[in-house]
CSV table of C-alpha atoms in Angstrom, one decimal:
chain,number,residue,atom,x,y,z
A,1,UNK,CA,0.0,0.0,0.0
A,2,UNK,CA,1.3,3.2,-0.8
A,3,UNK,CA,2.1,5.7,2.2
A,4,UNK,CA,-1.2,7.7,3.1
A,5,UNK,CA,0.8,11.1,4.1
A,6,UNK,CA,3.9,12.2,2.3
A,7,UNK,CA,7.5,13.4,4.0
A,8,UNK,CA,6.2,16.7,3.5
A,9,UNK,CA,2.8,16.3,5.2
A,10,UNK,CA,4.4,14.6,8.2
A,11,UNK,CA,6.7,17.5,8.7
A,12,UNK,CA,3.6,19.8,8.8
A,13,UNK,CA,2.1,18.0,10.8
A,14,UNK,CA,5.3,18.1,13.2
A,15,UNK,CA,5.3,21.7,12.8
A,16,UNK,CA,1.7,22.4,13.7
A,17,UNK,CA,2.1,20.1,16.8
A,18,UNK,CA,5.0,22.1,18.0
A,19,UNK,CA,3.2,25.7,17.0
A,20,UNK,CA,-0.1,24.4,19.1
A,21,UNK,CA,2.5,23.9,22.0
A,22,UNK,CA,4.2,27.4,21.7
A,23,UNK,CA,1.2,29.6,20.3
A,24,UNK,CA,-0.7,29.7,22.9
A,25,UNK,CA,2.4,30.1,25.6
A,26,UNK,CA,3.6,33.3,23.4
A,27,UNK,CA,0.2,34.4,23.5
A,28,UNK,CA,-0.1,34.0,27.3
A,29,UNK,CA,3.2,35.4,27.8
A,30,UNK,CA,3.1,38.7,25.8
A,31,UNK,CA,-0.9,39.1,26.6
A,32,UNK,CA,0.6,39.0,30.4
A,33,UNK,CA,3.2,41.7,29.3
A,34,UNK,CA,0.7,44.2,27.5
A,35,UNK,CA,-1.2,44.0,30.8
A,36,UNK,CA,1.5,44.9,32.6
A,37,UNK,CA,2.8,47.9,29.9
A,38,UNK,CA,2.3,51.3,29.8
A,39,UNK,CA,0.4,50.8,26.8
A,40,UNK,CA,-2.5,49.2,29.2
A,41,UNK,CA,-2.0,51.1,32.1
A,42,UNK,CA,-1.5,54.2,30.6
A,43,UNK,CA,1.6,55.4,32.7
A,44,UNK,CA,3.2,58.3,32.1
A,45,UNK,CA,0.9,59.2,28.8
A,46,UNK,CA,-0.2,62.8,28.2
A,47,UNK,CA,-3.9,63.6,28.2
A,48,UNK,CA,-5.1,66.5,26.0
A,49,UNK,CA,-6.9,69.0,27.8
A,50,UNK,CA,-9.9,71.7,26.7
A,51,UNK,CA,-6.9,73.7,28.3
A,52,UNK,CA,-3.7,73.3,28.1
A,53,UNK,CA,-3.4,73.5,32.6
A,54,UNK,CA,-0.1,72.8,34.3
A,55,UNK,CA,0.9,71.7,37.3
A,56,UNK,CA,4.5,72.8,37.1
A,57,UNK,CA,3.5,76.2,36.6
A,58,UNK,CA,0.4,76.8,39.2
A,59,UNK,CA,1.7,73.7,41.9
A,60,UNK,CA,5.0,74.0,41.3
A,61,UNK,CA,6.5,77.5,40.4
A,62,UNK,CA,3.2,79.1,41.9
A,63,UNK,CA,3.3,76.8,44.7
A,64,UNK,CA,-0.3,76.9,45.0
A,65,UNK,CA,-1.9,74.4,47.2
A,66,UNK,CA,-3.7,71.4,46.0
A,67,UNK,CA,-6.3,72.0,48.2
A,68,UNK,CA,-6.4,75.5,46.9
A,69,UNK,CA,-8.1,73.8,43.3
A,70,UNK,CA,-9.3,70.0,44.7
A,71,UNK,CA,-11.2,70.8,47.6
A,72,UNK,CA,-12.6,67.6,48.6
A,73,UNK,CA,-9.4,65.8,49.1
A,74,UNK,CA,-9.5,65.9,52.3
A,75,UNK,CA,-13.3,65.3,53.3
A,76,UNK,CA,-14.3,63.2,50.5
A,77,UNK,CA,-13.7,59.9,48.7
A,78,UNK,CA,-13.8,62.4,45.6
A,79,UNK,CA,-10.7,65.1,45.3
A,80,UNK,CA,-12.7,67.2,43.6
A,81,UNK,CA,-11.9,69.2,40.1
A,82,UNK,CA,-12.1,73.0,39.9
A,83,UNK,CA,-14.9,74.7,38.9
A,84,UNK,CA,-14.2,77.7,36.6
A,85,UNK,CA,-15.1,80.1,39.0
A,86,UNK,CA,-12.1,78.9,41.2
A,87,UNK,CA,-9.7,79.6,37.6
A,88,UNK,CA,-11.6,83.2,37.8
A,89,UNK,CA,-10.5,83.7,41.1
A,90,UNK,CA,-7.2,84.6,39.4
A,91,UNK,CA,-7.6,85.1,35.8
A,92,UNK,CA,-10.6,87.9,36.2
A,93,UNK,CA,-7.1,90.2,36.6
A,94,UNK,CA,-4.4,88.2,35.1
A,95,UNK,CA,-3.6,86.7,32.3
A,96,UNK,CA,-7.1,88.0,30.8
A,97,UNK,CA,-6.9,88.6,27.2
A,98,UNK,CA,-4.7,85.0,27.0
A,99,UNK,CA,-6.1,83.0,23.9
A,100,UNK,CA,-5.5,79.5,25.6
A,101,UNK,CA,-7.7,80.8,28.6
A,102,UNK,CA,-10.5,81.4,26.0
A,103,UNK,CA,-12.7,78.2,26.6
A,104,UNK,CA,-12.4,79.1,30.4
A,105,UNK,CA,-13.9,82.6,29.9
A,106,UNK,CA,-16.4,81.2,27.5
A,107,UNK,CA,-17.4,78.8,30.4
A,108,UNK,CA,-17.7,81.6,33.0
A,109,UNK,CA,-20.4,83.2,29.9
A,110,UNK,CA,-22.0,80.7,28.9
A,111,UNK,CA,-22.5,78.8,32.6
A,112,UNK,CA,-21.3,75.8,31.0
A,113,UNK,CA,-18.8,73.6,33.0
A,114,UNK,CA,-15.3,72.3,31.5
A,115,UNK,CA,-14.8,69.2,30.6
A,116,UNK,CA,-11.6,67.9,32.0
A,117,UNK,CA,-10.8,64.7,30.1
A,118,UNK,CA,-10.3,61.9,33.4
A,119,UNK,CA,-6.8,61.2,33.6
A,120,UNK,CA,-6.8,58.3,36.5
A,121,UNK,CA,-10.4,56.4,36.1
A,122,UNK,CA,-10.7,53.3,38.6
A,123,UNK,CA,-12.8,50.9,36.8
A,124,UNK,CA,-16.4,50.9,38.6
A,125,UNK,CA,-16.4,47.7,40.4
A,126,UNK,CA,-13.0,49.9,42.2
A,127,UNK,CA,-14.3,51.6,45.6
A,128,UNK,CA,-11.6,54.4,46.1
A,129,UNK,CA,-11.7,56.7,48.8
A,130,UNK,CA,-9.2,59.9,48.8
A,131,UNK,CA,-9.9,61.2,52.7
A,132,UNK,CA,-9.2,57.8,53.8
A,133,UNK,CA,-5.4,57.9,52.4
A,134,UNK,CA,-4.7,61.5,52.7
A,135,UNK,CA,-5.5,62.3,56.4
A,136,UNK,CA,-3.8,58.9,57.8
A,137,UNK,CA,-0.3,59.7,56.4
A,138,UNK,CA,-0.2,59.0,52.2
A,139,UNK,CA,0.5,61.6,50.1
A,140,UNK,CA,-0.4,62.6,46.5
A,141,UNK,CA,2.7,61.9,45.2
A,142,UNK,CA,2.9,58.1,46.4
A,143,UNK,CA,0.2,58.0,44.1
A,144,UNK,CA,-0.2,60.5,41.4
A,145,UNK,CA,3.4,60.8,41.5
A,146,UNK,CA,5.6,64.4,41.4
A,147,UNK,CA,2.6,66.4,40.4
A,148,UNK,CA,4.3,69.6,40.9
A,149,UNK,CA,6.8,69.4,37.7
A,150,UNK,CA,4.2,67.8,35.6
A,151,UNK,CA,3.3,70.5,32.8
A,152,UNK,CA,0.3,68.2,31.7
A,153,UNK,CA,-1.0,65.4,34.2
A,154,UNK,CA,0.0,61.8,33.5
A,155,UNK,CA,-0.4,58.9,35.3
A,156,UNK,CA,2.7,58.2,37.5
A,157,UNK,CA,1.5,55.0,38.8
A,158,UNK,CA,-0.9,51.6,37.3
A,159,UNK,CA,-3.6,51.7,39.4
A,160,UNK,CA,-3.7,48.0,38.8
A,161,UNK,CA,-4.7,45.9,42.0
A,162,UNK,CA,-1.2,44.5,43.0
A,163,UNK,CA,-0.3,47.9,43.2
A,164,UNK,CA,-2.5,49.2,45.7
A,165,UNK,CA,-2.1,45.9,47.5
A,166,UNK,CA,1.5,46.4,47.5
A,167,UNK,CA,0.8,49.5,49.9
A,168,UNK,CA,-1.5,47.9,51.6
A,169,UNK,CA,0.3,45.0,52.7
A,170,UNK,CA,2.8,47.1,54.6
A,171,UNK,CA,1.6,50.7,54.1
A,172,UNK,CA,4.8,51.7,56.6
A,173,UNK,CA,6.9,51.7,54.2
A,174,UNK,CA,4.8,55.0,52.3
A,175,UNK,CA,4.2,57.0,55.6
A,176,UNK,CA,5.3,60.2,56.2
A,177,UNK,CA,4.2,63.2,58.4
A,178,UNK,CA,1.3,65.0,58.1
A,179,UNK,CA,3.4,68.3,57.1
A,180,UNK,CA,4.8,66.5,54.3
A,181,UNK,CA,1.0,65.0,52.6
A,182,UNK,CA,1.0,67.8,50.1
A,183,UNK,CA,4.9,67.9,49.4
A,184,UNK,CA,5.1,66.1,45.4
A,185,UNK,CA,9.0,66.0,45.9
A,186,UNK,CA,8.7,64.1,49.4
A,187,UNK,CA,11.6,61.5,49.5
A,188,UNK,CA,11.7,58.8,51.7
A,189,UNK,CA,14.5,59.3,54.6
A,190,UNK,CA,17.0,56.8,55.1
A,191,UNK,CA,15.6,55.5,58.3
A,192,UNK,CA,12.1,55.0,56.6
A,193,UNK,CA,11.4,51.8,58.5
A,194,UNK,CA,12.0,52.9,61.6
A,195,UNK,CA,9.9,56.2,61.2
A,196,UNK,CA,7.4,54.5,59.0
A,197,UNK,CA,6.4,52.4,62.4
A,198,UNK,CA,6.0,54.8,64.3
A,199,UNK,CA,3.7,56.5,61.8
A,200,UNK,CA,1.5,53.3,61.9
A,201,UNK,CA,0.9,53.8,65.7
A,202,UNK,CA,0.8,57.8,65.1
A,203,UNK,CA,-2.2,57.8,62.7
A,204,UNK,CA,-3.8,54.0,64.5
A,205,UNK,CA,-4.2,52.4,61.7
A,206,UNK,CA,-4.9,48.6,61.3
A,207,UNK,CA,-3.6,47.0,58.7
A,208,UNK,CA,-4.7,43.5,59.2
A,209,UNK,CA,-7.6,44.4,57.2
A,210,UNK,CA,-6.6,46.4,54.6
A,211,UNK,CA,-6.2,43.0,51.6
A,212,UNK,CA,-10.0,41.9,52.4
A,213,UNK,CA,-11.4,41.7,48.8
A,214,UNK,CA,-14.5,43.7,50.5
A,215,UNK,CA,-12.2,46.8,51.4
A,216,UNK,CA,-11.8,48.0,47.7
A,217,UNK,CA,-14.8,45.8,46.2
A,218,UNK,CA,-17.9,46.9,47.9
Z,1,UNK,CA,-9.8,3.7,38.4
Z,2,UNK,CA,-8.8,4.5,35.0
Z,3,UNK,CA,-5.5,5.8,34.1
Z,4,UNK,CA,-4.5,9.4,33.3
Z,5,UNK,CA,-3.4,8.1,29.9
Z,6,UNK,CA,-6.9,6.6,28.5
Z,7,UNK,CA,-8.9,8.9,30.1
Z,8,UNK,CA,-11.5,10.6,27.0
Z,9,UNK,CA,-11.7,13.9,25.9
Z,10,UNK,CA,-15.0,15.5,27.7
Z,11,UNK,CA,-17.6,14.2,26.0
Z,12,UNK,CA,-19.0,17.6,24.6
Z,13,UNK,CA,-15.5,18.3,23.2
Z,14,UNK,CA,-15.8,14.9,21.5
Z,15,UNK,CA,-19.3,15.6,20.2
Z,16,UNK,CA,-18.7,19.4,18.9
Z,17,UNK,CA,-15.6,18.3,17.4
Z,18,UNK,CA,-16.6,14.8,15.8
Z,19,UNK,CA,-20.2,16.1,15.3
Z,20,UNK,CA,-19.8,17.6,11.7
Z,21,UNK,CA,-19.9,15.2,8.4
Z,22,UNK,CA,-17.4,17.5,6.9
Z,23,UNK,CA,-14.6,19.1,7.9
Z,24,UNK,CA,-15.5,22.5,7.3
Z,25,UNK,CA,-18.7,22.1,9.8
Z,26,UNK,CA,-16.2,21.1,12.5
Z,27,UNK,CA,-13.8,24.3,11.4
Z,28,UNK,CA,-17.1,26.5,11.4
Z,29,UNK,CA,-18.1,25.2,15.0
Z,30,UNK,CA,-14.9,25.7,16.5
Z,31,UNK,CA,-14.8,29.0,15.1
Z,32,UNK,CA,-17.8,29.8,16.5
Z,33,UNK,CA,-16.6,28.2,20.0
Z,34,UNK,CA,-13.6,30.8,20.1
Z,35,UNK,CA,-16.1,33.9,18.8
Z,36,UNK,CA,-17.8,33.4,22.2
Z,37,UNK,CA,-14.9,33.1,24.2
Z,38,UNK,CA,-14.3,36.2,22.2
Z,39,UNK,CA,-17.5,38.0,23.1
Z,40,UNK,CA,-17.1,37.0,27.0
Z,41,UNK,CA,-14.2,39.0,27.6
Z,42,UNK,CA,-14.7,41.9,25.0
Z,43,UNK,CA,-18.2,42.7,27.0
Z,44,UNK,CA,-16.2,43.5,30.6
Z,45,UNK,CA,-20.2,45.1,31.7
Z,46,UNK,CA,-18.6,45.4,35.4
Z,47,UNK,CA,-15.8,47.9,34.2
Z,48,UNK,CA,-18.2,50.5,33.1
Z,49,UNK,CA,-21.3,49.9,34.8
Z,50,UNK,CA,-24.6,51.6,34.4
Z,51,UNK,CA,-24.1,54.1,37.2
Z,52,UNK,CA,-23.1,57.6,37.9
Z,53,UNK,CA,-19.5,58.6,39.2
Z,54,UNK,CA,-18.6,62.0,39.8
Z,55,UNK,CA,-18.1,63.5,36.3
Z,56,UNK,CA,-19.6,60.9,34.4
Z,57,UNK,CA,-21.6,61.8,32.1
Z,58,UNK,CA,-25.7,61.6,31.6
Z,59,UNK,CA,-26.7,62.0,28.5
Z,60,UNK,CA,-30.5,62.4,29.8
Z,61,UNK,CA,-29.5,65.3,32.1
Z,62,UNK,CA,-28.8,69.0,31.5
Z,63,UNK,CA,-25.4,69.7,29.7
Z,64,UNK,CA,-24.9,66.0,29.5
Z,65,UNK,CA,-23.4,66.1,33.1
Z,66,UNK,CA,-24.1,63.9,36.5
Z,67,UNK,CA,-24.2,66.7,38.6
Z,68,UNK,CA,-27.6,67.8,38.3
Z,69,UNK,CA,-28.3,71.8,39.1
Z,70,UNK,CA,-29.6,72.5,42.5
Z,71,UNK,CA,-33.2,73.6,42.0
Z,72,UNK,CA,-33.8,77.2,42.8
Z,73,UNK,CA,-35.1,77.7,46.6
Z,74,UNK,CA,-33.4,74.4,47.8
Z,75,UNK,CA,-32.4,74.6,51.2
Z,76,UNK,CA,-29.4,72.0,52.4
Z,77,UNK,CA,-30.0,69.7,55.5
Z,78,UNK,CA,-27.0,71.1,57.5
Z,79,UNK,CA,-28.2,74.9,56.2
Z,80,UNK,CA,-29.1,75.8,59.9
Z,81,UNK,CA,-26.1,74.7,61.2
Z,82,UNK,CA,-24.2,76.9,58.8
Z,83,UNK,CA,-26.2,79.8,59.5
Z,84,UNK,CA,-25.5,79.5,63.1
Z,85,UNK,CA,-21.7,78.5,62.7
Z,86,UNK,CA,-21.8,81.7,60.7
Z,87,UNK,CA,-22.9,83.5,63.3
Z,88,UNK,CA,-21.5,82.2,66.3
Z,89,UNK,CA,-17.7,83.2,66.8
Z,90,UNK,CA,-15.6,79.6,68.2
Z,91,UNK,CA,-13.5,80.1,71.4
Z,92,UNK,CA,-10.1,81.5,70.3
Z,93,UNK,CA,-7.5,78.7,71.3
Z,94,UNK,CA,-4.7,77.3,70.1
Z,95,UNK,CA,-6.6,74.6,68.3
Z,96,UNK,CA,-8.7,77.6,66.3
Z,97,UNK,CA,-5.3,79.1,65.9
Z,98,UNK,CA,-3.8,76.7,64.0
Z,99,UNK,CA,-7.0,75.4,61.9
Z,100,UNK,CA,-6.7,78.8,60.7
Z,101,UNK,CA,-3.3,79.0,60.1
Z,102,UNK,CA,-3.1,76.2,57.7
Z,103,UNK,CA,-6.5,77.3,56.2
Z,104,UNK,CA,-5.5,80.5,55.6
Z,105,UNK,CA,-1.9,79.2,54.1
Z,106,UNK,CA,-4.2,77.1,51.7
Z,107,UNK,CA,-6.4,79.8,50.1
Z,108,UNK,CA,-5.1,83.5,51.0
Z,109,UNK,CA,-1.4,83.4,50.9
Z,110,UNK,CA,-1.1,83.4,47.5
Z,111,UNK,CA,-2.3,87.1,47.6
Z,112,UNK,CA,-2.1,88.2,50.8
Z,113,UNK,CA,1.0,86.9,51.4
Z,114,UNK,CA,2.5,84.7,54.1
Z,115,UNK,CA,2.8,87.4,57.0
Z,116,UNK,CA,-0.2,89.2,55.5
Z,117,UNK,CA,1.4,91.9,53.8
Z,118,UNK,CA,-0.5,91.7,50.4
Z,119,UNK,CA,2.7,90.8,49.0
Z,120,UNK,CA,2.0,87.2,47.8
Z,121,UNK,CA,3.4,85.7,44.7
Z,122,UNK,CA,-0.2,85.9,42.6
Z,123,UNK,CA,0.4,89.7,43.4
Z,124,UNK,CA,4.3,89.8,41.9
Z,125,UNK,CA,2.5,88.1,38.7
Z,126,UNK,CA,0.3,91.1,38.3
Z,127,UNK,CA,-2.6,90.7,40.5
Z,128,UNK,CA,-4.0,94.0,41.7
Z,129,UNK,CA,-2.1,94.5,45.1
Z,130,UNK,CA,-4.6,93.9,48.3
Z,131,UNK,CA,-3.8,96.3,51.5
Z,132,UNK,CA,-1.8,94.8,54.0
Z,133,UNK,CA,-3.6,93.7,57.2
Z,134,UNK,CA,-1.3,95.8,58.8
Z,135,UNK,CA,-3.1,98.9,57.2
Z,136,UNK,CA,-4.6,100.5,60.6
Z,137,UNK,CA,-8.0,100.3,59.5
Z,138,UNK,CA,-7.8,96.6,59.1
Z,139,UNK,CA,-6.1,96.5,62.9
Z,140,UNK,CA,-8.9,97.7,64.1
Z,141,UNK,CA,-12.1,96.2,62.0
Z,142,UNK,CA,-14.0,93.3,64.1
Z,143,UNK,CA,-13.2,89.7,63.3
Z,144,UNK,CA,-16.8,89.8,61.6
Z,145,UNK,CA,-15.3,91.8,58.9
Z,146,UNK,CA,-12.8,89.0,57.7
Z,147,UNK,CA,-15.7,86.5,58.2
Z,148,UNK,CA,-17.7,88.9,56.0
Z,149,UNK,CA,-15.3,89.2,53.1
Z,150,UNK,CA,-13.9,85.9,53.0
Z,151,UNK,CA,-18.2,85.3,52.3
Z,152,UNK,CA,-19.5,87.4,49.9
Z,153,UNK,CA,-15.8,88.6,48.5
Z,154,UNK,CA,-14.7,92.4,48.5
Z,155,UNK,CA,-14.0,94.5,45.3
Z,156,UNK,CA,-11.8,92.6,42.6
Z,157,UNK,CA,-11.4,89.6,45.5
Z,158,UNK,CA,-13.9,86.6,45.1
Z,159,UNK,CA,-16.1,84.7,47.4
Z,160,UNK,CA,-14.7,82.2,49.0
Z,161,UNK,CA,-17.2,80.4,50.8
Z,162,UNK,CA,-17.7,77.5,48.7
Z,163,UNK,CA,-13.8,76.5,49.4
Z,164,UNK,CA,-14.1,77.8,53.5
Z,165,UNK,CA,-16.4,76.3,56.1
Z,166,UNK,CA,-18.3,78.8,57.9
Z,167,UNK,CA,-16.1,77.6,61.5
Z,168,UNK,CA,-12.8,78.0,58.9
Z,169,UNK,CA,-13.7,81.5,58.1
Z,170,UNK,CA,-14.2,82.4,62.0
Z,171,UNK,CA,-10.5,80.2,62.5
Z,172,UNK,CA,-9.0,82.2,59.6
Z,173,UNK,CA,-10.1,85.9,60.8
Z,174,UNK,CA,-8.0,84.4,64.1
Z,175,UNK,CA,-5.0,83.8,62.5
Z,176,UNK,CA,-5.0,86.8,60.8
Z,177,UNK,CA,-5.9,89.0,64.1
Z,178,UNK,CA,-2.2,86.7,65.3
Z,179,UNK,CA,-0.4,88.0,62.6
Z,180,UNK,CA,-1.2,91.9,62.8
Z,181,UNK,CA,-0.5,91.5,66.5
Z,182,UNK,CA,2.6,89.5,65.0
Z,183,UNK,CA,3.1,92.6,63.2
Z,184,UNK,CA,3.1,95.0,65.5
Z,185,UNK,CA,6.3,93.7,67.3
Z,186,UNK,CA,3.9,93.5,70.0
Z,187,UNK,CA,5.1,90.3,72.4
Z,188,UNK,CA,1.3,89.6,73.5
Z,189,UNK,CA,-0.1,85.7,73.7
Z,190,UNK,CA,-1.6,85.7,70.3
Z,191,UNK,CA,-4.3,83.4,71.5
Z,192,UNK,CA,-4.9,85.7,74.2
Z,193,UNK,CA,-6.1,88.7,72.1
Z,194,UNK,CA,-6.8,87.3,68.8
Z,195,UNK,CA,-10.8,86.8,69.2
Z,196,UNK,CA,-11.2,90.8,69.6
């Protein structure tokens, strides 16, 4: 009888063994990768703005408060963006004839708020709470990074669950004082352990429960 | 027990994939197997769910925003309690002092300047310069009057009472009373004097 499958066939057929083996492990391995990228978590990518606002210029060279433009931070689980009015408080007298301020003065006509494009969105199953961090000893820039030299906002940080749990395993090593919440160029001192302890006692926090699924998935 | 090795395929495996007469009904239904697999994880519902966050938006609401305008004549639940925080000065202490003290580094130094002086770094940018609370007249106006300005604004200087808490404005007007005695060279107890 002559051979069903030629030499040719049978090496195919070797070949499309070996790529069923090593597809799907490339595929897992790079899909883990892109998960893991910028590209997914959007770190460090500039959003476009209906104004062009920096940081480095009003935070940083200004050195205007955060609290100054996101109120809530403190109070709420949302930091809160500026109304226009809080822009006006300023730019009724300066800067008033400026033609990248023109959408913000068309705002302040028109009563229509602006839309500031999200920068860091949680996805919704995410409960996230902003007072909660900042008034027991975690700064912005733990999270958002050093906001204060950022001429547009970018992420600094995944947001991805292993990194909060990372924090949350041993927040001690993130503490610092409450005098240094607001500072975005806050580095940690050399005797961070030591200090970061004593910050978990200072601000009584418990951090046995701080990796229940139910803390951040309500 | 049956060994690993002769242990069948799952039987709807077996009867999806032998189920066809003709090879390209067996592609088409494995095709269709990995389209739903597909459609499961493209269709994440739980990642953007139904439900308004703060600057969502609404399509059905005004200006296509979540935050719905307040309807005119609303009165909040804790309105009273403003009013009457408004109205009531808080014992001076050290406590008010220094409530007002970072308050009043948050939202007035940029104009007025860290010592008060009107001198802040908004004002080196151009700003219309604001008097110095050094300025006699401001020595001697009543705590009510910083209260009063910081609410309803004064001249080219807006309102800010929807940044300041009524018992903030009150803590504020403190501070600043500490920092024209400050001023003054005068070695008084700030918290002595400051609720004048």
């Amino acid at each position: 009888m002559a051979q069903l499958f030629s030499a040719r066939a049978d090496l195919f057929l070797r070949l499309g063994l070996l790529a069923l083996v090593v597809l799907p492990l490339t595929m897992a391995v790079s899909g883990f990768a892109y998960y893991r990228s910028s590209y997914y978590t959007g770190v460090g990518a500039y959003v476009q703005q209906p104004v062009p606002f920096s940081h480095r210029h009003h935070a940083g060279e200004l050195g205007i408060d955060c609290r100054y433009c996101h109120t809530q931070v403190e109070k709420a689980a949302f930091a809160g963006l500026p109304p226009t009015e809080t822009c006006m408080t300023c730019h009724s007298q300066i800067w008033t004839n400026a033609e990248m301020l023109a959408p913000i003065r068309a705002s302040l006509a028109t009563n229509t708020p602006i839309r500031w494009n999200r920068v860091h969105d949680l996805a919704d199953y995410v409960y996230f709470d902003h007072s909660v961090h900042v008034t027991n000893g975690v700064g912005c820039s733990s999270c958002h990074g050093d906001v204060a030299d950022m001429p547009l906002m970018a992420k600094a940080e995944p947001l991805t669950m292993g990194w909060c749990l990372d924090c949350h395993r041993d927040p001690a090593k993130n503490l610092r004082p409450e005098s240094e919440i607001y500072n975005t160029a806050w580095e940690k001192p050399a005797d961070q352990r030591r200090k970061g302890r004593a910050l978990l006692a200072h601000y009584g926090i418990r951090k046995d429960h701080l990796t229940d699924c139910s803390v951040c998935h309500r | 027990m049956r060994q690993p090795s002769d242990s069948p395929p799952a039987p709807a495996l077996v009867a999806l994939l032998s189920g066809g007469q003709w090879p390209c009904a067996r592609a088409a239904r494995i095709l269709a197997l990995l389209l739903c697999a597909g459609l499961v994880s493209a269709c994440n519902d739980m990642v953007e769910q139904p439900k308004l966050k703060p600057y969502s938006s609404a399509e059905a609401f005004d200006q296509n925003a979540e935050a719905r305008a307040i309807p005119f004549g609303t009165v909040a639940r804790d309105e009273p309690e403003r009013i009457a925080a408004l109205r009531t000065p808080p014992k001076v202490d050290a406590a008010l002092l220094d409530r007002g003290r970072a308050q009043y580094e948050i939202y007035c130094t940029p104009c007025h300047g860290l010592a008060g002086r009107g001198d802040g770094i908004i004002v080196e940018r151009g700003f219309p310069p604001p008097p110095s609370y050094m300025e006699p007249r401001l020595r001697a106006a009543p705590a009510e009057h910083f209260v009063d300005v910081i609410t309803n604004g004064w001249g080219v200087m807006y309102s800010y009472a929807a940044r300041v808490e009524p018992r903030d404005r009150w803590a504020i007007a403190a501070y600043i009373r500490a920092l024209q005695l400050a001023g003054a060279g005068e070695m008084a107890d700030a918290g002595g004097e400051a609720g004048r």
